[in-house]
PDB file of C-alpha atoms in Angstrom:
ATOM      1  CA  UNK A  21      31.874-141.651-186.394  1.00  0.00           C
ATOM      2  CA  UNK A  22      34.491-138.948-186.552  1.00  0.00           C
ATOM      3  CA  UNK A  23      33.070-136.004-184.128  1.00  0.00           C
ATOM      4  CA  UNK A  24      36.099-133.829-184.075  1.00  0.00           C
ATOM      5  CA  UNK A  25      34.246-131.211-186.454  1.00  0.00           C
ATOM      6  CA  UNK A  26      31.395-130.985-184.190  1.00  0.00           C
ATOM      7  CA  UNK A  27      33.726-130.900-181.202  1.00  0.00           C
ATOM      8  CA  UNK A  28      35.668-128.136-182.622  1.00  0.00           C
ATOM      9  CA  UNK A  29      32.597-126.259-183.524  1.00  0.00           C
ATOM     10  CA  UNK A  30      31.298-126.268-180.000  1.00  0.00           C
ATOM     11  CA  UNK A  31      34.550-125.460-178.283  1.00  0.00           C
ATOM     12  CA  UNK A  32      35.004-122.341-180.730  1.00  0.00           C
ATOM     13  CA  UNK A  33      31.523-121.215-180.105  1.00  0.00           C
ATOM     14  CA  UNK A  34      31.843-121.735-176.358  1.00  0.00           C
ATOM     15  CA  UNK A  35      35.231-119.581-176.415  1.00  0.00           C
ATOM     16  CA  UNK A  36      33.804-116.986-178.579  1.00  0.00           C
ATOM     17  CA  UNK A  37      30.789-116.604-176.488  1.00  0.00           C
ATOM     18  CA  UNK A  38      32.803-116.431-173.200  1.00  0.00           C
ATOM     19  CA  UNK A  39      34.994-113.713-174.783  1.00  0.00           C
ATOM     20  CA  UNK A  40      32.138-111.618-176.003  1.00  0.00           C
ATOM     21  CA  UNK A  41      30.101-112.061-172.857  1.00  0.00           C
ATOM     22  CA  UNK A  42      33.148-110.946-170.805  1.00  0.00           C
ATOM     23  CA  UNK A  43      33.566-107.757-173.274  1.00  0.00           C
ATOM     24  CA  UNK A  44      29.824-107.104-173.033  1.00  0.00           C
ATOM     25  CA  UNK A  45      29.917-107.334-169.357  1.00  0.00           C
ATOM     26  CA  UNK A  46      32.937-105.006-168.871  1.00  0.00           C
ATOM     27  CA  UNK A  47      31.439-102.540-171.181  1.00  0.00           C
ATOM     28  CA  UNK A  48      28.114-102.631-169.358  1.00  0.00           C
ATOM     29  CA  UNK A  49      29.865-102.236-166.095  1.00  0.00           C
ATOM     30  CA  UNK A  50      31.935 -99.300-167.326  1.00  0.00           C
ATOM     31  CA  UNK A  51      28.774 -97.632-168.590  1.00  0.00           C
ATOM     32  CA  UNK A  52      26.917 -98.088-165.146  1.00  0.00           C
ATOM     33  CA  UNK A  53      29.880 -96.603-163.308  1.00  0.00           C
ATOM     34  CA  UNK A  54      31.048 -99.548-161.634  1.00  0.00           C
ATOM     35  CA  UNK A  55      34.866 -98.482-162.432  1.00  0.00           C
ATOM     36  CA  UNK A  56      34.236 -95.045-161.326  1.00  0.00           C
ATOM     37  CA  UNK A  57      31.879 -92.010-162.514  1.00  0.00           C
ATOM     38  CA  UNK A  58      34.721 -90.378-164.364  1.00  0.00           C
ATOM     39  CA  UNK A  59      35.283 -93.646-166.377  1.00  0.00           C
ATOM     40  CA  UNK A  60      31.838 -93.965-167.334  1.00  0.00           C
ATOM     41  CA  UNK A  61      31.495 -90.646-168.847  1.00  0.00           C
ATOM     42  CA  UNK A  62      34.878 -90.571-170.516  1.00  0.00           C
ATOM     43  CA  UNK A  63      35.411 -91.531-174.068  1.00  0.00           C
ATOM     44  CA  UNK A  64      36.053 -94.971-174.911  1.00  0.00           C
ATOM     45  CA  UNK A  65      39.148 -94.221-176.972  1.00  0.00           C
ATOM     46  CA  UNK A  66      41.952 -91.884-175.596  1.00  0.00           C
ATOM     47  CA  UNK A  67      43.136 -89.066-177.363  1.00  0.00           C
ATOM     48  CA  UNK A  68      46.283 -90.788-178.271  1.00  0.00           C
ATOM     49  CA  UNK A  69      44.314 -93.422-179.997  1.00  0.00           C
ATOM     50  CA  UNK A  70      42.597 -90.724-182.253  1.00  0.00           C
ATOM     51  CA  UNK A  71      45.915 -89.059-183.111  1.00  0.00           C
ATOM     52  CA  UNK A  72      47.089 -92.292-184.232  1.00  0.00           C
ATOM     53  CA  UNK A  73      44.095 -92.968-186.256  1.00  0.00           C
ATOM     54  CA  UNK A  74      44.328 -89.513-187.802  1.00  0.00           C
ATOM     55  CA  UNK A  75      47.981 -89.872-188.630  1.00  0.00           C
ATOM     56  CA  UNK A  76      47.862 -93.141-190.538  1.00  0.00           C
ATOM     57  CA  UNK A  77      45.590 -92.973-193.467  1.00  0.00           C
ATOM     58  CA  UNK A  78      45.835 -96.981-193.799  1.00  0.00           C
ATOM     59  CA  UNK A  79      44.160 -97.552-190.647  1.00  0.00           C
ATOM     60  CA  UNK A  80      40.432 -97.564-191.526  1.00  0.00           C
ATOM     61  CA  UNK A  81      41.144 -99.489-194.978  1.00  0.00           C
ATOM     62  CA  UNK A  82      42.969-102.276-192.919  1.00  0.00           C
ATOM     63  CA  UNK A  83      40.203-102.340-190.336  1.00  0.00           C
ATOM     64  CA  UNK A  84      37.469-102.631-193.353  1.00  0.00           C
ATOM     65  CA  UNK A  85      39.625-105.687-195.051  1.00  0.00           C
ATOM     66  CA  UNK A  86      39.936-107.203-191.457  1.00  0.00           C
ATOM     67  CA  UNK A  87      36.111-106.866-191.262  1.00  0.00           C
ATOM     68  CA  UNK A  88      35.311-108.288-194.772  1.00  0.00           C
ATOM     69  CA  UNK A  89      37.678-111.259-194.207  1.00  0.00           C
ATOM     70  CA  UNK A  90      36.144-112.040-190.991  1.00  0.00           C
ATOM     71  CA  UNK A  91      32.848-111.732-192.440  1.00  0.00           C
ATOM     72  CA  UNK A  92      33.685-114.202-195.343  1.00  0.00           C
ATOM     73  CA  UNK A  93      35.282-116.684-192.905  1.00  0.00           C
ATOM     74  CA  UNK A  94      31.981-116.526-190.688  1.00  0.00           C
ATOM     75  CA  UNK A  95      30.117-117.151-194.181  1.00  0.00           C
ATOM     76  CA  UNK A  96      32.091-119.992-195.196  1.00  0.00           C
ATOM     77  CA  UNK A  97      31.917-121.521-191.724  1.00  0.00           C
ATOM     78  CA  UNK A  98      27.997-121.170-191.738  1.00  0.00           C
ATOM     79  CA  UNK A  99      27.954-122.762-195.410  1.00  0.00           C
ATOM     80  CA  UNK A 100      30.055-125.733-193.958  1.00  0.00           C
ATOM     81  CA  UNK A 101      27.390-126.395-191.306  1.00  0.00           C
ATOM     82  CA  UNK A 102      24.864-126.921-193.833  1.00  0.00           C
ATOM     83  CA  UNK A 103      26.661-129.254-195.845  1.00  0.00           C
ATOM     84  CA  UNK A 104      26.054-132.940-195.305  1.00  0.00           C
ATOM     85  CA  UNK A 105      28.441-135.944-195.688  1.00  0.00           C
ATOM     86  CA  UNK A 106      25.391-137.775-196.811  1.00  0.00           C
ATOM     87  CA  UNK A 107      25.898-139.988-199.972  1.00  0.00           C
ATOM     88  CA  UNK A 108      23.196-139.400-202.704  1.00  0.00           C
ATOM     89  CA  UNK A 109      24.050-142.233-205.127  1.00  0.00           C
ATOM     90  CA  UNK A 110      26.704-144.881-205.497  1.00  0.00           C
ATOM     91  CA  UNK A 111      28.744-145.785-208.574  1.00  0.00           C
ATOM     92  CA  UNK A 112      29.146-149.333-209.021  1.00  0.00           C
ATOM     93  CA  UNK A 113      31.668-149.761-211.695  1.00  0.00           C
ATOM     94  CA  UNK A 114      35.154-149.145-210.344  1.00  0.00           C
ATOM     95  CA  UNK A 115      36.277-148.239-213.911  1.00  0.00           C
ATOM     96  CA  UNK A 116      34.052-145.802-215.716  1.00  0.00           C
ATOM     97  CA  UNK A 117      35.256-146.480-219.299  1.00  0.00           C
ATOM     98  CA  UNK A 118      32.659-149.193-219.852  1.00  0.00           C
ATOM     99  CA  UNK A 119      29.843-146.794-218.586  1.00  0.00           C
ATOM    100  CA  UNK A 120      28.641-146.145-215.112  1.00  0.00           C
ATOM    101  CA  UNK A 121      25.638-147.490-213.040  1.00  0.00           C
ATOM    102  CA  UNK A 122      24.452-145.115-210.388  1.00  0.00           C
ATOM    103  CA  UNK A 123      22.561-146.344-207.631  1.00  0.00           C
ATOM    104  CA  UNK A 124      20.424-144.197-205.292  1.00  0.00           C
ATOM    105  CA  UNK A 125      21.753-144.560-201.779  1.00  0.00           C
ATOM    106  CA  UNK A 126      18.237-143.965-200.619  1.00  0.00           C
ATOM    107  CA  UNK A 127      17.084-147.394-202.348  1.00  0.00           C
ATOM    108  CA  UNK A 128      19.996-149.147-200.571  1.00  0.00           C
ATOM    109  CA  UNK A 129      19.273-147.611-197.192  1.00  0.00           C
ATOM    110  CA  UNK A 130      15.586-148.201-197.624  1.00  0.00           C
ATOM    111  CA  UNK A 131      15.790-151.885-198.450  1.00  0.00           C
ATOM    112  CA  UNK A 132      18.389-152.404-195.525  1.00  0.00           C
ATOM    113  CA  UNK A 133      15.625-150.510-193.212  1.00  0.00           C
ATOM    114  CA  UNK A 134      13.134-152.839-194.268  1.00  0.00           C
ATOM    115  CA  UNK A 135      14.942-156.041-193.894  1.00  0.00           C
ATOM    116  CA  UNK A 136      16.098-155.044-190.402  1.00  0.00           C
ATOM    117  CA  UNK A 137      12.509-153.898-189.501  1.00  0.00           C
ATOM    118  CA  UNK A 138      11.359-157.436-190.318  1.00  0.00           C
ATOM    119  CA  UNK A 139      13.649-158.859-187.488  1.00  0.00           C
ATOM    120  CA  UNK A 140      11.643-159.942-184.526  1.00  0.00           C
ATOM    121  CA  UNK A 141      11.447-157.283-181.912  1.00  0.00           C
ATOM    122  CA  UNK A 142      12.620-154.549-184.103  1.00  0.00           C
ATOM    123  CA  UNK A 143      10.520-151.482-183.681  1.00  0.00           C
ATOM    124  CA  UNK A 144      12.264-149.264-186.415  1.00  0.00           C
ATOM    125  CA  UNK A 145      15.582-148.883-188.503  1.00  0.00           C
ATOM    126  CA  UNK A 146      17.063-145.764-190.071  1.00  0.00           C
ATOM    127  CA  UNK A 147      20.057-146.010-192.231  1.00  0.00           C
ATOM    128  CA  UNK A 148      22.340-143.272-193.846  1.00  0.00           C
ATOM    129  CA  UNK A 149      25.172-143.784-195.996  1.00  0.00           C
ATOM    130  CA  UNK A 150      27.916-141.435-195.801  1.00  0.00           C
ATOM    131  CA  UNK A 151      31.375-140.775-197.366  1.00  0.00           C
ATOM    132  CA  UNK A 152      32.000-141.292-200.987  1.00  0.00           C
ATOM    133  CA  UNK A 153      31.125-143.819-203.603  1.00  0.00           C
ATOM    134  CA  UNK A 154      34.548-145.711-203.272  1.00  0.00           C
ATOM    135  CA  UNK A 155      34.486-145.539-199.579  1.00  0.00           C
ATOM    136  CA  UNK A 156      30.837-145.582-198.223  1.00  0.00           C
ATOM    137  CA  UNK A 157      30.185-145.721-194.515  1.00  0.00           C
ATOM    138  CA  UNK A 158      26.870-146.722-193.091  1.00  0.00           C
ATOM    139  CA  UNK A 159      25.277-145.159-190.059  1.00  0.00           C
ATOM    140  CA  UNK A 160      22.386-147.590-188.590  1.00  0.00           C
ATOM    141  CA  UNK A 161      20.116-146.744-185.840  1.00  0.00           C
ATOM    142  CA  UNK A 162      17.950-149.599-184.663  1.00  0.00           C
ATOM    143  CA  UNK A 163      15.104-149.281-182.067  1.00  0.00           C
ATOM    144  CA  UNK A 164      13.902-152.548-180.464  1.00  0.00           C
ATOM    145  CA  UNK A 165      11.778-153.912-178.111  1.00  0.00           C
ATOM    146  CA  UNK A 166      12.214-155.870-174.879  1.00  0.00           C
ATOM    147  CA  UNK A 167      10.746-159.035-176.598  1.00  0.00           C
ATOM    148  CA  UNK A 168      14.142-158.885-179.171  1.00  0.00           C
ATOM    149  CA  UNK A 169      16.706-161.462-178.624  1.00  0.00           C
ATOM    150  CA  UNK A 170      19.804-158.882-178.633  1.00  0.00           C
ATOM    151  CA  UNK A 171      22.663-161.305-179.283  1.00  0.00           C
ATOM    152  CA  UNK A 172      20.558-162.801-182.146  1.00  0.00           C
ATOM    153  CA  UNK A 173      19.553-159.181-183.511  1.00  0.00           C
ATOM    154  CA  UNK A 174      23.329-158.302-183.450  1.00  0.00           C
ATOM    155  CA  UNK A 175      24.374-161.474-185.260  1.00  0.00           C
ATOM    156  CA  UNK A 176      21.678-161.146-187.944  1.00  0.00           C
ATOM    157  CA  UNK A 177      22.518-157.457-188.524  1.00  0.00           C
ATOM    158  CA  UNK A 178      26.363-158.343-189.003  1.00  0.00           C
ATOM    159  CA  UNK A 179      25.749-161.615-190.656  1.00  0.00           C
ATOM    160  CA  UNK A 180      22.711-161.136-192.737  1.00  0.00           C
ATOM    161  CA  UNK A 181      21.760-157.446-193.247  1.00  0.00           C
ATOM    162  CA  UNK A 182      25.524-156.017-193.594  1.00  0.00           C
ATOM    163  CA  UNK A 183      26.642-158.971-195.747  1.00  0.00           C
ATOM    164  CA  UNK A 184      23.746-158.317-198.176  1.00  0.00           C
ATOM    165  CA  UNK A 185      24.545-154.556-198.165  1.00  0.00           C
ATOM    166  CA  UNK A 186      28.267-155.461-199.231  1.00  0.00           C
ATOM    167  CA  UNK A 187      26.932-157.799-201.847  1.00  0.00           C
ATOM    168  CA  UNK A 188      24.693-155.130-203.239  1.00  0.00           C
ATOM    169  CA  UNK A 189      27.495-152.527-203.368  1.00  0.00           C
ATOM    170  CA  UNK A 190      29.904-154.971-204.810  1.00  0.00           C
ATOM    171  CA  UNK A 191      32.402-154.272-201.891  1.00  0.00           C
ATOM    172  CA  UNK A 192      34.374-156.838-199.537  1.00  0.00           C
ATOM    173  CA  UNK A 193      33.517-154.487-196.553  1.00  0.00           C
ATOM    174  CA  UNK A 194      31.614-151.610-195.558  1.00  0.00           C
ATOM    175  CA  UNK A 195      32.590-149.659-192.690  1.00  0.00           C
ATOM    176  CA  UNK A 196      29.485-149.362-190.395  1.00  0.00           C
ATOM    177  CA  UNK A 197      28.411-147.966-186.970  1.00  0.00           C
ATOM    178  CA  UNK A 198      25.351-149.670-185.592  1.00  0.00           C
ATOM    179  CA  UNK A 199      23.474-147.994-182.574  1.00  0.00           C
ATOM    180  CA  UNK A 200      20.935-150.147-180.745  1.00  0.00           C
ATOM    181  CA  UNK A 201      18.377-148.641-178.711  1.00  0.00           C
ATOM    182  CA  UNK A 202      16.070-150.355-176.390  1.00  0.00           C
ATOM    183  CA  UNK A 203      12.502-148.622-176.354  1.00  0.00           C
ATOM    184  CA  UNK A 204      10.083-149.297-173.600  1.00  0.00           C
ATOM    185  CA  UNK A 205       7.111-151.427-174.056  1.00  0.00           C
ATOM    186  CA  UNK A 206       6.081-154.776-174.631  1.00  0.00           C
ATOM    187  CA  UNK A 207       8.487-156.878-172.426  1.00  0.00           C
ATOM    188  CA  UNK A 208       8.739-160.630-172.434  1.00  0.00           C
TER     189      UNK A 208
END
């Protein structure tokens, strides 16, 4: 699974949080007089900055435009967080000229989950199809108990369940990430 977007999000948010925290702490320290009482009561912007702003009529429109661009970028980032790469349906015909058969991804994943949950020692299975119809990717999480034969479970998932999935999707291969998790309880 490609974790780069999540890593970039976390890194960007941590850096932004650190910068804002440092700026806020510096402003608070100045306001409390930690840099001297004269600085605490002095205006934040000097007279030179005020003169610059007064002499350049483009300054406030430029600041407004920059704020709008930043707000739009933030909104686009926020909307991107809500989008999922989850596949809703699969088209089974590679050539749409003869019609299109759409298979709901939920039907495929439910059948796969049901099959794997019938294997001995499996407590639960959760599957998701991601990507595109042409290149679907499977994310499979299987929770198993201590009484499951792990090598046999892995073999059955690879040789039976995933092979049936490929046949159902009319694909030679489907990229899959399988996560197996041992759950406490009924040991041998």
